[in-house]
């Protein structure tokens, strides 16, 4: 069964450093998402992406964040200058089409900012 | 804006007990409703969904009915197993083009043998 994959599973970085989290969505899906879950808190929407551009973003997704689909398979989230409060689990998700309502999630990347 | 309110946890039950996890929502229009499950150390997995009023979603013995009159989507299972121990998230997506998910706070379920 097709699945969303994410790498790395765990990333440790120093405050102020740039990180890139990578995702490979399900191959025929058209809509892509990033969510985050700070430890012990609810899962929060960050950004949605369709047709090579951002379609929606939350207040969390400020200028320090960017997303990109550099080729036909990868979908990346970049944090330009990490802060301690960026420590969280980051989930990528994909959805097949406009008419589909189910998002399929990857296993997540745990980001630890020291 | 959209919001999901979920029963506070944690919930601890004995094996074969009846489970209810309450979920209510606030949204404009006609959202789709979901229950996702997160097993220890894993990502989010779709458990069940319902896309319109009075629909019942079901999977693995779990059920939830979309109640528009009470804006609720309570999760139930008649007889839980130890393997059901996980965190359960209620979520909704609206009918906009992005359809981003709004999640509840999650309910930790522990089932004891």
GROMACS .gro file of C-alpha atoms in nm:
model
  227
    1UNK     CA    1   0.000   0.000   0.000
    2UNK     CA    2   0.141   0.342  -0.092
    3UNK     CA    3   0.253   0.553   0.200
    4UNK     CA    4   0.398   0.891   0.283
    5UNK     CA    5   0.761   0.875   0.392
    6UNK     CA    6   0.965   1.132   0.584
    7UNK     CA    7   1.334   1.178   0.650
    8UNK     CA    8   1.508   1.204   0.883
    9UNK     CA    9   1.314   1.046   1.164
   10UNK     CA   10   1.499   1.260   1.417
   11UNK     CA   11   1.694   1.582   1.359
   12UNK     CA   12   1.896   1.759   1.625
   13UNK     CA   13   2.018   2.110   1.550
   14UNK     CA   14   2.158   2.415   1.720
   15UNK     CA   15   1.948   2.728   1.763
   16UNK     CA   16   1.992   2.959   1.466
   17UNK     CA   17   2.077   2.682   1.221
   18UNK     CA   18   1.878   2.603   0.909
   19UNK     CA   19   1.703   2.268   0.878
   20UNK     CA   20   1.529   2.098   0.588
   21UNK     CA   21   1.273   1.830   0.656
   22UNK     CA   22   1.193   1.601   0.368
   23UNK     CA   23   0.880   1.419   0.266
   24UNK     CA   24   0.784   1.193  -0.021
   25UNK     CA   25   0.406   1.208  -0.064
   26UNK     CA   26   0.202   0.932  -0.223
   27UNK     CA   27   0.287   0.943  -0.591
   28UNK     CA   28  -0.046   1.036  -0.751
   29UNK     CA   29  -0.150   1.283  -0.483
   30UNK     CA   30  -0.185   1.652  -0.567
   31UNK     CA   31  -0.225   1.828  -0.230
   32UNK     CA   32   0.050   1.841   0.030
   33UNK     CA   33   0.058   1.957   0.390
   34UNK     CA   34   0.285   2.016   0.685
   35UNK     CA   35   0.162   1.995   1.045
   36UNK     CA   36   0.347   2.010   1.370
   37UNK     CA   37   0.289   1.869   1.717
   38UNK     CA   38   0.472   2.021   2.009
   39UNK     CA   39   0.518   1.758   2.280
   40UNK     CA   40   0.197   1.707   2.473
   41UNK     CA   41  -0.003   1.951   2.257
   42UNK     CA   42  -0.244   1.920   1.970
   43UNK     CA   43  -0.149   1.875   1.607
   44UNK     CA   44  -0.140   2.215   1.434
   45UNK     CA   45  -0.169   2.299   1.065
   46UNK     CA   46   0.126   2.485   0.914
   47UNK     CA   47   0.080   2.501   0.538
   48UNK     CA   48  -0.089   2.347   0.238
   49UNK     CA   49   0.059   2.329  -0.111
   50UNK     CA   50  -0.099   2.267  -0.448
   51UNK     CA   51   0.011   2.320  -0.806
   52UNK     CA   52   0.354   2.440  -0.693
   53UNK     CA   53   0.230   2.713  -0.468
   54UNK     CA   54   0.108   2.766  -0.114
   55UNK     CA   55  -0.271   2.752  -0.096
   56UNK     CA   56  -0.316   2.816   0.277
   57UNK     CA   57  -0.088   2.888   0.570
   58UNK     CA   58  -0.138   2.938   0.940
   59UNK     CA   59  -0.010   3.216   1.164
   60UNK     CA   60   0.269   2.982   1.274
   61UNK     CA   61   0.407   2.971   0.920
   62UNK     CA   62   0.601   3.296   0.927
   63UNK     CA   63   0.894   3.416   0.715
   64UNK     CA   64   1.127   3.168   0.882
   65UNK     CA   65   0.943   2.882   0.712
   66UNK     CA   66   0.932   2.788   0.347
   67UNK     CA   67   0.815   2.491   0.144
   68UNK     CA   68   0.923   2.357  -0.188
   69UNK     CA   69   0.856   2.073  -0.426
   70UNK     CA   70   1.196   2.063  -0.597
   71UNK     CA   71   1.117   1.765  -0.818
   72UNK     CA   72   0.831   1.531  -0.896
   73UNK     CA   73   0.853   1.339  -0.571
   74UNK     CA   74   0.994   1.538  -0.279
   75UNK     CA   75   0.818   1.799  -0.067
   76UNK     CA   76   1.036   1.990   0.177
   77UNK     CA   77   0.990   2.218   0.475
   78UNK     CA   78   1.275   2.457   0.549
   79UNK     CA   79   1.318   2.645   0.874
   80UNK     CA   80   1.567   2.921   0.808
   81UNK     CA   81   1.689   3.001   1.159
   82UNK     CA   82   1.561   2.757   1.417
   83UNK     CA   83   1.440   2.863   1.760
   84UNK     CA   84   1.402   2.655   2.073
   85UNK     CA   85   1.025   2.670   2.034
   86UNK     CA   86   1.048   2.502   1.691
   87UNK     CA   87   1.121   2.175   1.871
   88UNK     CA   88   0.831   1.951   1.775
   89UNK     CA   89   0.723   1.654   1.568
   90UNK     CA   90   0.662   1.761   1.209
   91UNK     CA   91   0.418   1.560   1.000
   92UNK     CA   92   0.382   1.565   0.626
   93UNK     CA   93   0.051   1.463   0.469
   94UNK     CA   94  -0.090   1.428   0.119
   95UNK     CA   95  -0.435   1.415  -0.036
   96UNK     CA   96  -0.519   1.265  -0.370
   97UNK     CA   97  -0.745   1.519  -0.541
   98UNK     CA   98  -0.986   1.808  -0.493
   99UNK     CA   99  -1.275   1.569  -0.435
  100UNK     CA  100  -1.090   1.346  -0.188
  101UNK     CA  101  -1.121   1.433   0.179
  102UNK     CA  102  -0.871   1.199   0.342
  103UNK     CA  103  -0.517   1.307   0.421
  104UNK     CA  104  -0.251   1.041   0.462
  105UNK     CA  105   0.021   1.116   0.711
  106UNK     CA  106   0.386   1.025   0.722
  107UNK     CA  107   0.554   0.892   1.039
  108UNK     CA  108   0.691   1.235   1.130
  109UNK     CA  109   1.030   1.396   1.192
  110UNK     CA  110   1.117   1.481   1.548
  111UNK     CA  111   1.307   1.811   1.548
  112UNK     CA  112   1.507   1.899   1.857
  113UNK     CA  113   1.656   2.248   1.874
  114UNK     CA  114   1.929   2.293   2.136
  115UNK     CA  115  -1.282   2.981   1.290
  116UNK     CA  116  -1.304   2.605   1.312
  117UNK     CA  117  -1.239   2.427   1.640
  118UNK     CA  118  -1.259   2.078   1.785
  119UNK     CA  119  -1.313   2.005   2.152
  120UNK     CA  120  -1.222   1.662   2.269
  121UNK     CA  121  -1.275   1.477   2.592
  122UNK     CA  122  -0.987   1.529   2.830
  123UNK     CA  123  -0.773   1.228   2.905
  124UNK     CA  124  -0.607   1.013   2.994
  125UNK     CA  125  -0.859   0.730   2.988
  126UNK     CA  126  -0.776   0.395   3.146
  127UNK     CA  127  -1.000   0.093   3.087
  128UNK     CA  128  -0.989  -0.278   3.147
  129UNK     CA  129  -0.988  -0.511   2.849
  130UNK     CA  130  -1.338  -0.572   2.706
  131UNK     CA  131  -1.476  -0.252   2.857
  132UNK     CA  132  -1.691  -0.009   2.657
  133UNK     CA  133  -1.519   0.300   2.523
  134UNK     CA  134  -1.659   0.644   2.452
  135UNK     CA  135  -1.443   0.944   2.364
  136UNK     CA  136  -1.645   1.261   2.322
  137UNK     CA  137  -1.580   1.508   2.043
  138UNK     CA  138  -1.769   1.824   1.954
  139UNK     CA  139  -1.688   2.077   1.687
  140UNK     CA  140  -1.750   2.430   1.569
  141UNK     CA  141  -1.740   2.499   1.198
  142UNK     CA  142  -1.918   2.686   0.926
  143UNK     CA  143  -2.083   2.490   0.653
  144UNK     CA  144  -2.057   2.114   0.634
  145UNK     CA  145  -1.719   1.984   0.744
  146UNK     CA  146  -1.592   1.631   0.707
  147UNK     CA  147  -1.511   1.463   1.039
  148UNK     CA  148  -1.231   1.221   1.121
  149UNK     CA  149  -1.081   1.014   1.395
  150UNK     CA  150  -0.706   0.959   1.371
  151UNK     CA  151  -0.506   0.725   1.596
  152UNK     CA  152  -0.143   0.756   1.698
  153UNK     CA  153   0.022   0.443   1.836
  154UNK     CA  154   0.333   0.485   2.049
  155UNK     CA  155   0.627   0.603   1.841
  156UNK     CA  156   0.426   0.618   1.520
  157UNK     CA  157   0.254   0.877   1.303
  158UNK     CA  158  -0.112   0.952   1.256
  159UNK     CA  159  -0.332   0.687   1.101
  160UNK     CA  160  -0.685   0.744   0.979
  161UNK     CA  161  -0.921   0.534   1.190
  162UNK     CA  162  -1.256   0.638   1.042
  163UNK     CA  163  -1.437   0.928   0.883
  164UNK     CA  164  -1.780   1.067   0.798
  165UNK     CA  165  -1.851   1.331   0.539
  166UNK     CA  166  -2.214   1.427   0.594
  167UNK     CA  167  -2.479   1.443   0.864
  168UNK     CA  168  -2.600   1.107   1.001
  169UNK     CA  169  -2.316   0.919   0.832
  170UNK     CA  170  -2.157   0.654   1.050
  171UNK     CA  171  -1.787   0.583   1.010
  172UNK     CA  172  -1.659   0.246   1.129
  173UNK     CA  173  -1.334   0.052   1.134
  174UNK     CA  174  -1.175  -0.217   1.353
  175UNK     CA  175  -1.481  -0.223   1.580
  176UNK     CA  176  -1.476   0.155   1.634
  177UNK     CA  177  -1.775   0.366   1.532
  178UNK     CA  178  -1.866   0.734   1.523
  179UNK     CA  179  -2.180   0.905   1.392
  180UNK     CA  180  -2.184   1.256   1.246
  181UNK     CA  181  -2.448   1.443   1.447
  182UNK     CA  182  -2.510   1.785   1.303
  183UNK     CA  183  -2.782   1.876   1.554
  184UNK     CA  184  -2.540   1.834   1.845
  185UNK     CA  185  -2.223   1.909   1.641
  186UNK     CA  186  -2.068   1.592   1.773
  187UNK     CA  187  -1.869   1.293   1.649
  188UNK     CA  188  -1.819   1.069   1.952
  189UNK     CA  189  -1.596   0.764   1.915
  190UNK     CA  190  -1.723   0.432   2.056
  191UNK     CA  191  -1.608   0.074   2.078
  192UNK     CA  192  -1.799  -0.202   2.246
  193UNK     CA  193  -1.505  -0.405   2.372
  194UNK     CA  194  -1.155  -0.259   2.383
  195UNK     CA  195  -0.834  -0.459   2.361
  196UNK     CA  196  -0.488  -0.395   2.499
  197UNK     CA  197  -0.375  -0.326   2.142
  198UNK     CA  198  -0.614  -0.028   2.125
  199UNK     CA  199  -0.390   0.164   2.364
  200UNK     CA  200  -0.298   0.481   2.174
  201UNK     CA  201  -0.376   0.851   2.142
  202UNK     CA  202  -0.699   0.930   1.957
  203UNK     CA  203  -0.750   1.260   1.775
  204UNK     CA  204  -1.078   1.398   1.650
  205UNK     CA  205  -1.042   1.631   1.351
  206UNK     CA  206  -1.241   1.819   1.091
  207UNK     CA  207  -1.177   1.962   0.749
  208UNK     CA  208  -1.391   2.227   0.588
  209UNK     CA  209  -1.500   2.238   0.227
  210UNK     CA  210  -1.244   2.494   0.116
  211UNK     CA  211  -0.994   2.398  -0.150
  212UNK     CA  212  -0.707   2.344   0.094
  213UNK     CA  213  -0.915   2.133   0.338
  214UNK     CA  214  -0.660   2.160   0.613
  215UNK     CA  215  -0.736   1.960   0.924
  216UNK     CA  216  -0.823   2.113   1.260
  217UNK     CA  217  -0.745   1.872   1.541
  218UNK     CA  218  -0.868   1.824   1.893
  219UNK     CA  219  -0.622   1.793   2.177
  220UNK     CA  220  -0.607   1.413   2.168
  221UNK     CA  221  -0.712   1.154   2.423
  222UNK     CA  222  -0.464   0.903   2.559
  223UNK     CA  223  -0.626   0.561   2.599
  224UNK     CA  224  -0.464   0.288   2.804
  225UNK     CA  225  -0.625  -0.056   2.811
  226UNK     CA  226  -0.515  -0.286   3.091
  227UNK     CA  227  -0.523  -0.667   3.060
   0.00000   0.00000   0.00000
